[in-house]
Coordinates of C-alpha atoms in Angstrom, one line a residue:
X728 CA -103.4 -61.9 89.3
X729 CA -106.8 -62.3 87.7
X730 CA -107.6 -60.3 84.6
X731 CA -109.4 -57.0 84.9
X732 CA -112.6 -58.6 83.6
X733 CA -112.5 -61.4 86.1
X734 CA -111.7 -59.1 89.0
X735 CA -114.5 -56.8 88.0
X736 CA -117.0 -59.7 87.7
X737 CA -116.1 -60.9 91.2
X738 CA -116.4 -57.4 92.6
X739 CA -119.8 -56.8 91.0
X740 CA -121.1 -60.2 92.2
X741 CA -119.9 -59.6 95.8
X742 CA -121.4 -56.1 95.8
X743 CA -124.8 -56.8 94.3
X744 CA -125.2 -60.2 95.9
X745 CA -127.1 -61.4 92.8
X746 CA -126.1 -65.0 93.2
X747 CA -125.3 -65.0 96.9
X748 CA -129.0 -64.3 97.6
X749 CA -129.9 -67.6 95.7
X750 CA -127.3 -69.5 97.7
X751 CA -127.8 -68.2 101.2
X752 CA -129.5 -70.4 103.8
X753 CA -132.3 -69.4 106.2
X754 CA -136.0 -68.7 105.9
X755 CA -135.8 -67.2 102.4
X756 CA -133.8 -70.1 100.9
X757 CA -136.7 -72.3 99.8
X758 CA -138.7 -69.3 98.8
X759 CA -135.8 -68.3 96.5
X760 CA -135.9 -71.7 95.0
X761 CA -139.6 -71.4 94.3
X762 CA -139.1 -68.0 92.8
X763 CA -136.3 -69.0 90.5
X764 CA -138.2 -72.1 89.4
X765 CA -141.2 -70.0 88.5
X766 CA -139.3 -68.0 85.9
X767 CA -139.0 -69.4 82.3
X768 CA -136.3 -72.0 82.2
X769 CA -133.3 -70.9 80.1
X770 CA -132.6 -73.1 77.1
X771 CA -129.8 -73.5 74.6
X772 CA -130.1 -71.6 71.4
X773 CA -129.2 -73.0 68.0
X774 CA -126.8 -70.4 66.5
X775 CA -123.2 -70.0 65.6
X776 CA -122.8 -73.3 63.8
X777 CA -124.5 -75.3 66.6
X778 CA -127.4 -77.7 66.4
X779 CA -129.6 -78.1 69.4
X780 CA -132.0 -81.0 70.0
X781 CA -134.2 -81.9 72.9
X782 CA -135.2 -85.3 74.1
X783 CA -136.7 -86.8 77.2
X784 CA -135.7 -89.5 79.7
X785 CA -138.1 -90.7 82.3
X786 CA -140.0 -87.5 82.1
X787 CA -137.0 -85.2 82.3
X788 CA -135.7 -83.0 79.5
X789 CA -132.3 -83.8 78.0
X790 CA -130.5 -81.3 75.7
X791 CA -128.1 -82.2 73.0
X792 CA -125.7 -79.5 71.6
X793 CA -123.4 -80.4 68.7
X794 CA -121.5 -78.7 65.9
X795 CA -123.7 -78.4 62.8
X796 CA -121.4 -79.1 59.9
X797 CA -118.5 -81.2 61.2
X798 CA -117.8 -84.4 63.0
X799 CA -117.6 -84.0 66.8
X800 CA -114.2 -84.0 68.4
X801 CA -115.5 -85.7 71.5
X802 CA -118.8 -86.9 73.1
X803 CA -119.4 -85.2 76.4
X804 CA -122.0 -86.1 79.1
X805 CA -122.3 -82.9 81.1
X806 CA -124.1 -82.5 84.5
X807 CA -124.9 -78.8 85.3
X808 CA -124.4 -77.1 88.6
X809 CA -126.9 -75.2 90.7
X810 CA -126.5 -76.5 94.2
X811 CA -128.7 -79.5 93.4
X812 CA -131.7 -77.1 93.8
X813 CA -131.5 -75.0 90.6
X814 CA -131.6 -76.0 87.0
X815 CA -129.1 -75.0 84.2
X816 CA -128.6 -71.3 83.6
X817 CA -127.9 -69.1 80.6
X818 CA -124.2 -69.2 81.6
X819 CA -124.2 -73.0 81.3
X820 CA -125.8 -73.0 77.9
X821 CA -123.5 -70.3 76.6
X822 CA -120.5 -72.3 77.9
X823 CA -121.7 -75.5 76.3
X824 CA -122.6 -73.8 73.0
X825 CA -119.1 -72.3 72.9
X826 CA -117.5 -75.7 73.5
X827 CA -119.6 -77.2 70.7
X828 CA -119.0 -74.4 68.2
X829 CA -115.3 -73.6 69.0
X830 CA -114.0 -77.0 70.1
X831 CA -116.3 -79.4 68.3
X832 CA -117.9 -81.1 71.3
X833 CA -121.1 -83.1 71.0
X834 CA -122.7 -82.5 74.3
X835 CA -125.5 -84.1 76.1
X836 CA -126.8 -82.2 79.2
X837 CA -129.6 -83.9 81.2
X838 CA -131.8 -81.8 83.4
X839 CA -131.8 -84.2 86.4
X840 CA -134.3 -84.2 89.3
X841 CA -133.7 -81.5 91.9
X842 CA -134.0 -81.1 95.7
X843 CA -136.0 -80.6 97.8
X844 CA -138.6 -82.5 95.6
X845 CA -136.0 -85.3 95.2
X846 CA -132.9 -86.2 97.0
X847 CA -129.5 -87.8 96.5
X848 CA -130.6 -91.5 96.6
X849 CA -133.3 -90.9 93.9
X850 CA -131.3 -88.3 91.9
X851 CA -128.2 -90.5 91.6
X852 CA -130.4 -93.5 90.7
X853 CA -132.0 -91.4 87.9
X854 CA -128.6 -90.2 86.7
X855 CA -127.2 -93.7 86.8
X856 CA -130.1 -95.0 84.6
X857 CA -129.5 -92.2 82.2
X858 CA -125.8 -92.9 82.2
X859 CA -126.5 -96.4 80.8
X860 CA -129.0 -95.0 78.3
X861 CA -126.5 -92.4 77.1
X862 CA -123.9 -95.0 76.3
X863 CA -126.4 -96.9 74.2
X864 CA -127.4 -93.7 72.5
X865 CA -123.8 -93.0 71.3
X866 CA -123.3 -96.7 70.4
X867 CA -120.6 -97.3 73.0
X868 CA -118.3 -94.6 71.6
X869 CA -115.7 -93.3 74.1
X870 CA -116.8 -90.2 76.0
X871 CA -115.8 -87.7 78.7
X872 CA -118.1 -87.1 81.6
X873 CA -118.0 -83.8 83.5
X874 CA -119.9 -81.1 85.4
X875 CA -119.5 -77.9 87.3
X876 CA -120.1 -77.4 91.0
X877 CA -122.9 -79.7 92.1
X878 CA -122.7 -81.3 88.6
X879 CA -119.0 -82.0 89.4
X880 CA -120.0 -83.8 92.5
X881 CA -122.6 -85.8 90.6
X882 CA -120.0 -86.6 88.0
X883 CA -117.7 -88.1 90.6
X884 CA -120.5 -90.0 92.4
X885 CA -121.7 -91.5 89.1
X886 CA -118.2 -92.6 88.1
X887 CA -117.8 -94.4 91.4
X888 CA -121.2 -96.0 91.0
X889 CA -120.4 -97.0 87.4
X890 CA -117.1 -98.6 88.4
X891 CA -118.7 -100.5 91.3
X892 CA -121.6 -101.7 89.0
X893 CA -119.2 -103.0 86.4
X894 CA -120.3 -100.5 83.8
X895 CA -118.1 -99.0 81.1
X896 CA -116.3 -95.9 82.5
X897 CA -115.8 -92.6 80.7
X898 CA -112.5 -92.0 79.0
X899 CA -112.0 -89.0 81.3
X900 CA -113.6 -86.9 84.0
X901 CA -113.9 -83.1 84.0
X902 CA -114.5 -81.5 87.4
X903 CA -115.1 -77.8 87.3
X904 CA -115.0 -76.2 90.8
X905 CA -116.7 -79.5 92.0
X906 CA -118.8 -79.8 95.2
X907 CA -117.4 -83.0 96.7
X908 CA -118.2 -82.6 100.4
X909 CA -121.7 -81.4 101.4
X910 CA -120.5 -80.3 104.9
X911 CA -118.8 -76.9 104.7
X912 CA -116.8 -77.5 107.9
X913 CA -113.3 -76.8 106.7
X914 CA -111.9 -73.8 108.5
X915 CA -110.5 -72.3 105.3
X916 CA -114.0 -71.9 104.0
X917 CA -114.7 -69.3 106.7
X918 CA -111.7 -67.3 105.5
X919 CA -112.7 -67.6 101.9
X920 CA -116.4 -66.8 102.3
X921 CA -116.1 -63.0 102.3
X922 CA -114.4 -63.1 98.9
X923 CA -116.9 -65.6 97.3
X924 CA -119.3 -63.7 95.1
X925 CA -121.6 -66.6 94.5
X926 CA -121.8 -69.1 97.4
X927 CA -122.3 -68.8 101.1
X928 CA -121.6 -71.4 103.8
X929 CA -125.1 -71.3 105.1
X930 CA -126.5 -71.8 101.6
X931 CA -124.4 -74.9 100.8
X932 CA -125.0 -76.3 104.3
X933 CA -128.8 -76.0 103.8
X934 CA -128.7 -77.0 100.1
X935 CA -126.5 -80.0 101.0
X936 CA -128.9 -81.1 103.7
X937 CA -131.9 -80.9 101.3
X938 CA -130.0 -82.9 98.7
X939 CA -128.8 -85.6 101.2
X940 CA -132.3 -86.2 102.4
X941 CA -132.2 -89.4 104.6
X942 CA -128.6 -90.3 103.7
X943 CA -125.7 -89.2 105.8
X944 CA -123.7 -86.3 104.4
X945 CA -120.7 -88.6 104.2
X946 CA -122.4 -91.1 101.9
X947 CA -120.4 -91.1 98.7
X948 CA -123.5 -90.4 96.7
X949 CA -123.8 -87.1 98.6
X950 CA -120.1 -86.4 99.2
X951 CA -118.0 -88.4 96.7
X952 CA -114.8 -87.2 98.4
X953 CA -115.4 -90.0 100.9
X954 CA -115.9 -92.6 98.2
X955 CA -113.3 -94.9 96.6
X956 CA -111.4 -93.1 93.8
X957 CA -109.3 -96.1 92.8
X958 CA -109.7 -97.3 89.2
X959 CA -111.3 -94.1 87.8
X960 CA -110.3 -92.5 84.5
X961 CA -107.9 -89.5 84.3
X962 CA -109.3 -86.4 85.9
X963 CA -108.9 -82.7 84.9
X964 CA -110.1 -80.3 87.6
X965 CA -110.3 -76.6 88.1
X966 CA -110.7 -74.5 91.2
X967 CA -110.6 -70.8 92.2
X968 CA -109.0 -69.2 95.2
X969 CA -112.1 -67.0 95.9
X970 CA -114.5 -70.0 96.0
X971 CA -115.5 -71.7 99.2
X972 CA -115.5 -75.0 97.4
X973 CA -111.7 -74.7 96.7
X974 CA -111.1 -76.8 99.7
X975 CA -112.9 -79.7 98.0
X976 CA -110.6 -79.6 95.0
X977 CA -107.6 -79.4 97.3
X978 CA -108.8 -82.4 99.3
X979 CA -109.2 -84.3 96.0
X980 CA -105.7 -83.5 94.9
X981 CA -104.4 -84.7 98.3
X982 CA -106.3 -87.9 98.0
X983 CA -105.6 -88.5 94.3
X984 CA -102.3 -86.9 93.4
X985 CA -102.7 -87.9 89.8
X986 CA -105.5 -85.4 89.3
X987 CA -104.5 -82.6 86.9
X988 CA -105.7 -79.6 89.0
X989 CA -105.5 -76.0 88.0
X990 CA -106.2 -73.6 90.9
X991 CA -106.1 -69.9 90.1
X992 CA -105.8 -67.3 92.9
X993 CA -108.4 -64.6 93.0
X994 CA -110.8 -66.5 90.7
X995 CA -114.5 -66.9 91.6
X996 CA -116.6 -70.0 91.8
X997 CA -117.2 -71.7 88.4
X998 CA -114.8 -69.3 86.6
X999 CA -113.9 -71.8 83.8
X1000 CA -117.5 -71.7 82.4
X1001 CA -117.5 -67.9 82.0
X1002 CA -115.9 -65.9 79.1
X1003 CA -112.9 -64.3 80.9
X1004 CA -109.5 -64.8 79.3
X1005 CA -108.7 -67.3 82.0
X1006 CA -111.9 -69.1 81.2
X1007 CA -111.1 -69.4 77.5
X1008 CA -107.6 -70.8 78.3
X1009 CA -109.2 -73.3 80.6
X1010 CA -111.8 -74.3 78.0
X1011 CA -109.0 -74.9 75.5
X1012 CA -107.3 -77.1 78.1
X1013 CA -110.6 -79.0 78.5
X1014 CA -110.9 -79.5 74.8
X1015 CA -107.3 -80.9 74.6
X1016 CA -108.0 -83.2 77.5
X1017 CA -111.2 -84.5 75.9
X1018 CA -109.5 -85.1 72.5
X1019 CA -106.7 -87.0 74.1
X1020 CA -109.0 -89.0 76.3
X1021 CA -111.3 -90.3 73.5
X1022 CA -108.5 -90.8 70.9

């Protein structure tokens, strides 16, 4: 059973619809995108023994978060979630700052282009170009690449593209409640949707269509579950039973049995990046995975 705090958070989110409004399709969807984009963008804060630095790549902001007074335990390239239409949130920055301060991660988090202004072909091309620049920036050191939700999908797509392009691969992949199939057609998603306090089927269907643009939904750059997973580095993945994207993680485990997947019943979408007791345990597991990968 989920902890009281996790259960309460799921209940409050379902009741208030705070996030579900942002991720519900229909006439208001693109208006909600515009409204959220108009607000000041959250940004990481340098406190608690963490250094924060900002750079740019091809006109986009890139944030670097690292421990202030110690050598990093691992280099992490992290792609944020947000349905490919929203930028990183305070929750993302708090999670990444915690991983830097408590587990010694040196994290780079690019703010990649978003739909509907951009789409999967251009977004993955930008991310692939940054992937190469990032490796040069860390002087070829081993690193782990990861992301949550849409960022998890982008992580998987980029790893497949890097392998196919003969580029150096990460030492490990971290997929947090990843969005691997843009088409929410699995029958179990209908059963899970009433319990999901963040996502809706209509929202991910419309957001996925905006992201895909002119590409078919089954193109691996859009839905990496349909890509080739052979020859990729070790994968640590997390999923929640009250998340409509849980079917994507289950499909991945069925396709790649070697994936180390933790699925917790009753847990909401993206639960590993929050501060529940279950989240902190997952974060410690991430830290261990990264340390072993880059050793």
